[in-house]
mmCIF file of C-alpha atoms in Angstrom:
data_model
loop_
_atom_site.group_PDB
_atom_site.id
_atom_site.type_symbol
_atom_site.label_atom_id
_atom_site.label_comp_id
_atom_site.label_asym_id
_atom_site.label_seq_id
_atom_site.Cartn_x
_atom_site.Cartn_y
_atom_site.Cartn_z
ATOM 1 C CA MET A 1005 -15.290 -19.021 7.348
ATOM 2 C CA ALA A 1006 -14.011 -15.222 8.053
ATOM 3 C CA THR A 1007 -14.400 -13.969 11.729
ATOM 4 C CA PRO A 1008 -16.700 -10.761 12.264
ATOM 5 C CA ALA A 1009 -13.794 -8.572 12.421
ATOM 6 C CA LEU A 1010 -12.868 -9.863 8.624
ATOM 7 C CA ILE A 1011 -16.205 -8.872 7.129
ATOM 8 C CA ARG A 1012 -15.260 -5.659 6.154
ATOM 9 C CA ALA A 1013 -12.223 -3.864 6.319
ATOM 10 C CA ALA A 1014 -12.959 0.083 6.739
ATOM 11 C CA LEU A 1015 -10.992 2.479 4.517
ATOM 12 C CA PRO A 1016 -9.759 6.069 5.546
ATOM 13 C CA GLY A 1017 -12.264 8.692 5.139
ATOM 14 C CA GLU A 1018 -12.252 10.988 2.307
ATOM 15 C CA SER A 1019 -10.825 13.977 4.249
ATOM 16 C CA GLU A 1020 -8.252 11.512 5.619
ATOM 17 C CA LEU A 1021 -7.108 10.556 2.224
ATOM 18 C CA GLN A 1022 -7.248 13.869 0.970
ATOM 19 C CA SER A 1023 -4.715 15.283 3.864
ATOM 20 C CA PHE A 1024 -2.545 12.617 3.276
ATOM 21 C CA ALA A 1025 -2.166 13.119 -0.299
ATOM 22 C CA ARG A 1026 -1.444 16.563 0.175
ATOM 23 C CA ALA A 1027 1.074 15.904 2.841
ATOM 24 C CA ALA A 1028 2.926 13.172 0.859
ATOM 25 C CA ALA A 1029 2.759 14.854 -2.466
ATOM 26 C CA HIS A 1030 6.174 16.492 -2.109
ATOM 27 C CA LEU A 1031 7.677 13.202 -1.429
ATOM 28 C CA LEU A 1032 6.011 11.567 -4.846
ATOM 29 C CA VAL A 1033 6.849 13.841 -7.461
ATOM 30 C CA GLU A 1034 8.618 12.079 -9.826
ATOM 31 C CA ARG A 1035 5.937 12.018 -12.474
ATOM 32 C CA GLN A 1036 3.489 14.390 -11.139
ATOM 33 C CA PRO A 1037 0.359 15.206 -13.225
ATOM 34 C CA ARG A 1038 -0.015 18.738 -13.720
ATOM 35 C CA SER A 1039 -2.920 21.123 -14.597
ATOM 36 C CA GLY A 1040 -3.570 22.573 -17.981
ATOM 37 C CA GLY A 1041 -3.312 25.834 -17.000
ATOM 38 C CA SER A 1042 0.088 25.632 -15.362
ATOM 39 C CA ARG A 1043 3.073 27.337 -16.383
ATOM 40 C CA ALA A 1044 5.178 24.349 -17.068
ATOM 41 C CA VAL A 1045 2.320 22.716 -19.395
ATOM 42 C CA ALA A 1046 1.735 26.154 -21.179
ATOM 43 C CA ARG A 1047 5.411 25.775 -22.330
ATOM 44 C CA ARG A 1048 5.086 22.323 -23.489
ATOM 45 C CA ALA A 1049 1.327 22.137 -24.803
ATOM 46 C CA GLY A 1050 0.951 19.255 -27.296
ATOM 47 C CA ILE A 1051 4.385 17.795 -26.574
ATOM 48 C CA GLY A 1052 4.640 14.927 -24.317
ATOM 49 C CA LEU A 1053 1.371 15.434 -22.709
ATOM 50 C CA GLN A 1054 -2.028 13.317 -22.205
ATOM 51 C CA HIS A 1055 -5.258 13.793 -20.884
ATOM 52 C CA PHE A 1056 -5.676 12.758 -17.483
ATOM 53 C CA ASP A 1057 -8.573 13.276 -15.800
ATOM 54 C CA HIS A 1058 -11.044 16.247 -14.548
ATOM 55 C CA ARG A 1059 -10.743 18.888 -11.746
ATOM 56 C CA ASP A 1060 -12.720 22.025 -10.733
ATOM 57 C CA TYR A 1061 -11.542 25.110 -12.299
ATOM 58 C CA ALA A 1062 -9.223 27.422 -10.095
ATOM 59 C CA PRO A 1063 -8.153 30.909 -10.700
ATOM 60 C CA GLY A 1064 -5.276 31.064 -13.391
ATOM 61 C CA ASP A 1065 -6.679 28.258 -15.386
ATOM 62 C CA GLU A 1066 -6.731 28.892 -18.613
ATOM 63 C CA VAL A 1067 -10.191 29.227 -20.428
ATOM 64 C CA ARG A 1068 -9.067 26.840 -23.358
ATOM 65 C CA HIS A 1069 -8.665 23.693 -20.975
ATOM 66 C CA ILE A 1070 -12.183 24.150 -19.599
ATOM 67 C CA ASP A 1071 -14.212 21.299 -20.647
ATOM 68 C CA TRP A 1072 -17.711 22.421 -21.610
ATOM 69 C CA ARG A 1073 -19.464 19.001 -21.594
ATOM 70 C CA HIS A 1074 -18.451 18.308 -18.140
ATOM 71 C CA THR A 1075 -18.805 21.886 -16.916
ATOM 72 C CA ALA A 1076 -22.799 21.916 -18.133
ATOM 73 C CA ARG A 1077 -23.167 18.304 -16.747
ATOM 74 C CA SER A 1078 -21.941 19.539 -13.159
ATOM 75 C CA ARG A 1079 -23.135 23.221 -13.568
ATOM 76 C CA ARG A 1080 -19.868 24.547 -12.256
ATOM 77 C CA PRO A 1081 -16.497 25.025 -14.446
ATOM 78 C CA ILE A 1082 -14.241 22.092 -15.006
ATOM 79 C CA VAL A 1083 -10.864 21.930 -16.563
ATOM 80 C CA ARG A 1084 -8.939 19.101 -18.034
ATOM 81 C CA ARG A 1085 -5.798 17.926 -16.424
ATOM 82 C CA PHE A 1086 -2.936 16.348 -18.250
ATOM 83 C CA GLU A 1087 0.158 14.054 -17.147
ATOM 84 C CA LEU A 1088 3.323 13.286 -18.673
ATOM 85 C CA GLU A 1089 3.491 10.154 -20.604
ATOM 86 C CA SER A 1090 6.347 8.699 -18.719
ATOM 87 C CA VAL A 1091 4.573 8.190 -15.378
ATOM 88 C CA THR A 1092 5.646 5.875 -12.851
ATOM 89 C CA ASP A 1093 4.240 2.590 -12.357
ATOM 90 C CA TRP A 1094 3.693 1.456 -8.761
ATOM 91 C CA THR A 1095 2.256 -2.128 -7.563
ATOM 92 C CA LEU A 1096 1.245 -2.594 -3.626
ATOM 93 C CA VAL A 1097 1.538 -5.970 -2.454
ATOM 94 C CA LEU A 1098 -0.543 -7.097 0.392
ATOM 95 C CA ASP A 1099 -0.220 -9.976 2.844
ATOM 96 C CA ALA A 1100 -3.642 -11.701 3.235
ATOM 97 C CA SER A 1101 -2.198 -14.874 4.726
ATOM 98 C CA SER A 1102 -4.005 -15.963 8.188
ATOM 99 C CA SER A 1103 -1.092 -14.349 10.556
ATOM 100 C CA MET A 1104 -2.644 -11.089 9.646
ATOM 101 C CA THR A 1105 -5.996 -12.078 11.305
ATOM 102 C CA VAL A 1106 -4.684 -12.821 14.977
ATOM 103 C CA ASP A 1107 -5.742 -10.721 17.787
ATOM 104 C CA GLY A 1108 -9.031 -9.383 16.191
ATOM 105 C CA ALA A 1109 -7.438 -8.919 12.703
ATOM 106 C CA ALA A 1110 -5.829 -5.587 13.827
ATOM 107 C CA LYS A 1111 -2.905 -5.761 11.614
ATOM 108 C CA TRP A 1112 -5.012 -6.463 8.505
ATOM 109 C CA ARG A 1113 -7.084 -3.683 9.349
ATOM 110 C CA SER A 1114 -4.087 -1.396 9.481
ATOM 111 C CA ALA A 1115 -2.706 -2.812 6.575
ATOM 112 C CA VAL A 1116 -5.888 -2.202 4.294
ATOM 113 C CA GLN A 1117 -5.892 1.316 5.442
ATOM 114 C CA ALA A 1118 -2.398 1.803 4.474
ATOM 115 C CA ALA A 1119 -2.892 0.280 1.011
ATOM 116 C CA ALA A 1120 -5.801 2.567 0.436
ATOM 117 C CA ALA A 1121 -4.047 5.624 1.387
ATOM 118 C CA LEU A 1122 -1.088 5.007 -0.597
ATOM 119 C CA ALA A 1123 -3.050 4.141 -3.595
ATOM 120 C CA TYR A 1124 -5.090 7.324 -3.152
ATOM 121 C CA ALA A 1125 -2.272 9.550 -3.105
ATOM 122 C CA LEU A 1126 -0.231 8.038 -5.963
ATOM 123 C CA LEU A 1127 -3.192 8.184 -8.228
ATOM 124 C CA HIS A 1128 -3.912 11.811 -7.203
ATOM 125 C CA LEU A 1129 -0.471 12.541 -8.549
ATOM 126 C CA GLY A 1130 -1.260 10.513 -11.846
ATOM 127 C CA HIS A 1131 0.994 7.493 -11.061
ATOM 128 C CA ARG A 1132 -0.062 4.036 -12.297
ATOM 129 C CA VAL A 1133 -1.175 1.908 -9.405
ATOM 130 C CA GLY A 1134 -2.076 -2.013 -9.443
ATOM 131 C CA MET A 1135 -2.300 -4.062 -6.412
ATOM 132 C CA LEU A 1136 -2.004 -7.984 -5.646
ATOM 133 C CA ALA A 1137 -2.963 -10.045 -2.422
ATOM 134 C CA PHE A 1138 -0.974 -13.080 -1.339
ATOM 135 C CA GLY A 1139 -1.453 -16.099 1.081
ATOM 136 C CA PHE A 1140 -0.105 -19.252 -0.348
ATOM 137 C CA ARG A 1141 -0.610 -17.995 -3.987
ATOM 138 C CA VAL A 1142 -2.173 -14.776 -5.568
ATOM 139 C CA LEU A 1143 -5.649 -14.429 -3.864
ATOM 140 C CA ALA A 1144 -6.544 -11.139 -5.407
ATOM 141 C CA GLU A 1145 -5.084 -8.892 -8.444
ATOM 142 C CA CYS A 1146 -5.956 -5.690 -9.611
ATOM 143 C CA ALA A 1147 -4.407 -4.286 -12.801
ATOM 144 C CA ARG A 1148 -2.590 -1.247 -12.884
ATOM 145 C CA GLY A 1149 -4.708 1.749 -13.909
ATOM 146 C CA ARG A 1150 -4.243 5.411 -13.144
ATOM 147 C CA GLY A 1151 -6.787 8.501 -12.446
ATOM 148 C CA GLN A 1152 -9.020 8.840 -9.396
ATOM 149 C CA HIS A 1153 -11.669 6.718 -10.911
ATOM 150 C CA HIS A 1154 -9.079 3.665 -10.436
ATOM 151 C CA TYR A 1155 -9.213 4.121 -6.882
ATOM 152 C CA ALA A 1156 -13.002 3.073 -6.356
ATOM 153 C CA THR A 1157 -11.415 -0.243 -8.098
ATOM 154 C CA ILE A 1158 -8.797 -0.688 -5.613
ATOM 155 C CA ALA A 1159 -11.126 0.438 -2.610
ATOM 156 C CA ARG A 1160 -13.270 -2.292 -3.745
ATOM 157 C CA GLN A 1161 -10.949 -5.044 -3.944
ATOM 158 C CA LEU A 1162 -9.593 -4.113 -0.347
ATOM 159 C CA THR A 1163 -13.109 -3.904 1.096
ATOM 160 C CA THR A 1164 -13.915 -7.235 -0.229
ATOM 161 C CA LEU A 1165 -10.769 -9.286 0.576
ATOM 162 C CA ARG A 1166 -11.408 -11.559 3.573
ATOM 163 C CA PRO A 1167 -8.149 -13.451 4.674
ATOM 164 C CA SER A 1168 -8.982 -16.804 6.252
ATOM 165 C CA PRO A 1169 -8.269 -16.907 9.861
ATOM 166 C CA ALA A 1170 -6.683 -20.381 9.541
ATOM 167 C CA GLY A 1171 -4.668 -22.438 6.838
ATOM 168 C CA GLU A 1172 -3.575 -19.714 4.860
ATOM 169 C CA ARG A 1173 0.416 -19.638 4.674
ATOM 170 C CA SER A 1174 2.627 -16.774 3.301
ATOM 171 C CA GLU A 1175 4.133 -17.202 -0.006
ATOM 172 C CA LEU A 1176 5.461 -13.814 -1.259
ATOM 173 C CA GLY A 1177 7.308 -15.421 -4.069
ATOM 174 C CA ALA A 1178 4.167 -16.260 -5.751
ATOM 175 C CA CYS A 1179 3.667 -12.611 -6.785
ATOM 176 C CA ALA A 1180 7.185 -12.321 -8.399
ATOM 177 C CA PRO A 1181 5.855 -13.779 -11.793
ATOM 178 C CA ARG A 1182 2.897 -10.945 -11.794
ATOM 179 C CA LEU A 1183 5.537 -8.240 -11.840
ATOM 180 C CA HIS A 1184 7.168 -7.003 -15.183
ATOM 181 C CA GLY A 1185 10.377 -5.717 -14.449
ATOM 182 C CA ASP A 1186 9.257 -1.745 -14.124
ATOM 183 C CA GLY A 1187 8.150 0.396 -11.617
ATOM 184 C CA SER A 1188 7.972 0.247 -7.704
ATOM 185 C CA VAL A 1189 6.626 -2.162 -5.546
ATOM 186 C CA VAL A 1190 5.406 -1.684 -1.941
ATOM 187 C CA VAL A 1191 5.187 -5.032 0.169
ATOM 188 C CA ILE A 1192 2.921 -4.546 3.332
ATOM 189 C CA GLY A 1193 2.832 -7.554 5.546
ATOM 190 C CA ASP A 1194 4.180 -9.053 9.072
ATOM 191 C CA PHE A 1195 6.585 -11.135 7.356
ATOM 192 C CA LEU A 1196 6.343 -14.224 9.632
ATOM 193 C CA GLY A 1197 6.874 -16.454 7.095
ATOM 194 C CA ASP A 1198 10.125 -18.851 6.394
ATOM 195 C CA ASP A 1199 13.360 -16.614 6.624
ATOM 196 C CA GLU A 1200 11.092 -13.568 7.154
ATOM 197 C CA MET A 1201 10.574 -13.875 3.399
ATOM 198 C CA ARG A 1202 13.851 -12.706 2.702
ATOM 199 C CA HIS A 1203 14.431 -15.124 -0.377
ATOM 200 C CA ASP A 1204 11.091 -14.079 -1.701
ATOM 201 C CA LEU A 1205 11.693 -10.381 -1.381
ATOM 202 C CA GLY A 1206 15.304 -11.175 -3.766
ATOM 203 C CA ARG A 1207 13.023 -12.634 -5.977
ATOM 204 C CA LEU A 1208 11.054 -9.360 -6.036
ATOM 205 C CA LEU A 1209 14.035 -7.258 -6.329
ATOM 206 C CA GLN A 1210 14.899 -8.879 -9.786
ATOM 207 C CA ARG A 1211 11.382 -7.773 -11.175
ATOM 208 C CA CYS A 1212 11.171 -3.895 -10.092
ATOM 209 C CA THR A 1213 13.116 -0.948 -10.000
ATOM 210 C CA ALA A 1214 12.512 0.029 -6.588
ATOM 211 C CA LEU A 1215 11.225 -2.064 -3.514
ATOM 212 C CA HIS A 1216 9.385 -0.654 -0.347
ATOM 213 C CA VAL A 1217 8.823 -3.021 2.882
ATOM 214 C CA LEU A 1218 6.513 -2.210 5.575
ATOM 215 C CA GLN A 1219 6.680 -4.584 8.348
ATOM 216 C CA VAL A 1220 3.239 -4.720 10.353
ATOM 217 C CA GLY A 1221 3.673 -5.532 13.952
ATOM 218 C CA ASP A 1222 1.074 -5.480 17.015
ATOM 219 C CA ALA A 1223 2.718 -5.872 20.364
ATOM 220 C CA ALA A 1224 -0.210 -7.596 21.542
ATOM 221 C CA GLU A 1225 0.750 -10.734 19.636
ATOM 222 C CA THR A 1226 3.619 -11.472 21.989
ATOM 223 C CA ARG A 1227 1.433 -11.251 24.989
ATOM 224 C CA LEU A 1228 -0.332 -14.749 26.142
ATOM 225 C CA ARG A 1229 -2.639 -13.394 28.584
ATOM 226 C CA LEU A 1230 -2.906 -16.905 30.017
ATOM 227 C CA ALA A 1231 -1.386 -19.153 32.466
ATOM 228 C CA GLY A 1232 -0.661 -22.681 32.773
ATOM 229 C CA GLU A 1233 0.461 -25.160 30.160
ATOM 230 C CA PHE A 1234 -1.107 -25.240 26.728
ATOM 231 C CA ASP A 1235 -0.377 -25.671 23.188
ATOM 232 C CA LEU A 1236 0.335 -22.629 20.695
ATOM 233 C CA VAL A 1237 -1.120 -23.097 17.191
ATOM 234 C CA ASP A 1238 0.426 -21.556 14.184
ATOM 235 C CA VAL A 1239 -2.618 -20.233 12.484
ATOM 236 C CA GLU A 1240 -1.233 -20.866 8.939
ATOM 237 C CA THR A 1241 0.721 -24.240 9.058
ATOM 238 C CA GLY A 1242 -1.521 -25.902 12.101
ATOM 239 C CA ALA A 1243 1.583 -26.740 13.839
ATOM 240 C CA ARG A 1244 1.384 -27.080 17.826
ATOM 241 C CA LEU A 1245 3.947 -25.973 20.043
ATOM 242 C CA PRO A 1246 3.280 -26.800 23.900
ATOM 243 C CA VAL A 1247 4.359 -23.777 26.098
ATOM 244 C CA ARG A 1248 4.005 -23.000 29.926
ATOM 245 C CA ALA A 1249 2.680 -19.215 30.063
ATOM 246 C CA GLY A 1250 4.273 -16.482 31.917
ATOM 247 C CA GLY A 1251 6.211 -13.829 32.021
ATOM 248 C CA GLN A 1252 9.274 -15.288 30.800
ATOM 249 C CA VAL A 1253 7.489 -16.590 27.877
ATOM 250 C CA ASP A 1254 6.239 -13.183 26.987
ATOM 251 C CA ALA A 1255 9.692 -11.602 27.086
ATOM 252 C CA LEU A 1256 11.171 -14.410 25.072
ATOM 253 C CA ALA A 1257 8.543 -14.008 22.559
ATOM 254 C CA THR A 1258 9.237 -10.369 22.523
ATOM 255 C CA LEU A 1259 12.773 -10.940 22.000
ATOM 256 C CA GLU A 1260 12.347 -13.288 19.075
ATOM 257 C CA ARG A 1261 10.142 -10.828 17.251
ATOM 258 C CA ALA A 1262 12.630 -8.219 17.723
ATOM 259 C CA ALA A 1263 15.249 -10.563 16.178
ATOM 260 C CA MET A 1264 13.020 -11.555 13.206
ATOM 261 C CA THR A 1265 12.692 -7.706 12.206
ATOM 262 C CA GLY A 1266 16.229 -7.022 13.069
ATOM 263 C CA ARG A 1267 17.190 -9.719 10.127
ATOM 264 C CA LEU A 1268 14.817 -8.444 7.938
ATOM 265 C CA ARG A 1269 16.066 -4.925 8.419
ATOM 266 C CA GLY A 1270 19.364 -5.886 7.656
ATOM 267 C CA PHE A 1271 18.600 -7.789 4.584
ATOM 268 C CA CYS A 1272 16.859 -4.561 3.317
ATOM 269 C CA ALA A 1273 19.782 -2.285 4.525
ATOM 270 C CA ARG A 1274 22.339 -4.725 2.316
ATOM 271 C CA SER A 1275 19.838 -4.966 -0.538
ATOM 272 C CA GLY A 1276 18.931 -1.290 -1.001
ATOM 273 C CA VAL A 1277 15.438 -1.901 0.010
ATOM 274 C CA ALA A 1278 13.299 0.916 1.803
ATOM 275 C CA PHE A 1279 12.030 -0.669 5.337
ATOM 276 C CA THR A 1280 9.789 0.383 8.006
ATOM 277 C CA ALA A 1281 9.030 -1.755 11.013
ATOM 278 C CA TRP A 1282 5.447 -0.387 11.905
ATOM 279 C CA ASP A 1283 4.090 -0.870 15.363
ATOM 280 C CA ILE A 1284 0.213 -0.541 14.539
ATOM 281 C CA ALA A 1285 -0.219 1.794 17.730
ATOM 282 C CA LEU A 1286 1.481 4.341 15.333
ATOM 283 C CA PRO A 1287 -1.398 5.936 13.146
ATOM 284 C CA TRP A 1288 -0.812 4.927 9.338
ATOM 285 C CA GLN A 1289 -0.232 8.667 8.456
ATOM 286 C CA HIS A 1290 2.582 9.075 10.631
ATOM 287 C CA MET A 1291 4.025 5.743 9.278
ATOM 288 C CA LEU A 1292 3.831 6.119 5.725
ATOM 289 C CA LEU A 1293 4.888 9.883 5.767
ATOM 290 C CA ARG A 1294 7.954 8.669 7.970
ATOM 291 C CA HIS A 1295 8.707 5.902 5.791
ATOM 292 C CA LEU A 1296 8.357 7.981 2.457
ATOM 293 C CA ILE A 1297 10.830 10.786 3.954
ATOM 294 C CA GLN A 1298 13.389 8.415 4.832
ATOM 295 C CA ALA A 1299 12.944 6.548 1.651
ATOM 296 C CA ARG A 1300 13.372 9.758 -0.148
ATOM 297 C CA GLY A 1301 16.462 10.636 1.857
ATOM 298 C CA ASN A 1302 18.168 7.231 0.973
#
């Protein structure tokens, strides 16, 4: 049964999403939708352009791109937007294993917010976006779609996902057969599986044109807050490890977590994978912008 913290993962508000989409737009412009009245579209009208969605009329838009039916329905001028047919495909891959639910599911809530923000910004720019959630197997899948209406589908999937607090292992490789060899893939998770999931990341690399890794971490994970002897239980496998709690144990746990991140970072550097280690104390907006800036620079 899901814990209360997992009943519903809150998504960022509309104003937060719009603000992030504006800030990230210049970092995600490989295939950007263009308004019907823009100069670039006017030069290429009818060549390689396809109707995308609608938006409010703005000064400078061409009258011929006004959708009169939508205008009459909404009682304000609405214009059609167009996109290049060769838009980029993106797939967001979200870790929904039990390790994401520890310590009040803080990592899970942060991962959901980051996934929602990326989906919103990418869809706003005209990209096609899909989503996969994995544990021991693929737990949820949202086919790639485009347009802001598709965000509602992804948002509904994100808010209904409820990772099990125990017994759900991490098998990122289960997502590999669902990828089709094109587009960019963003994996968001804690990478606490075997070998930090490096082998599975290698499988994903063979099935996409670009791979991004966002490792979600919470400093509270390595603080036991208890004294004496007791067993630590792996929430994914049920394995038990007897320990004697104390400051030294906390320090060793912190060092081991840093070593795991170091191995994952090294693999990504060698493999051309854009990598960011995200301590969730840092707001998702700052983390995503930092990651996109670094990825674009590389």
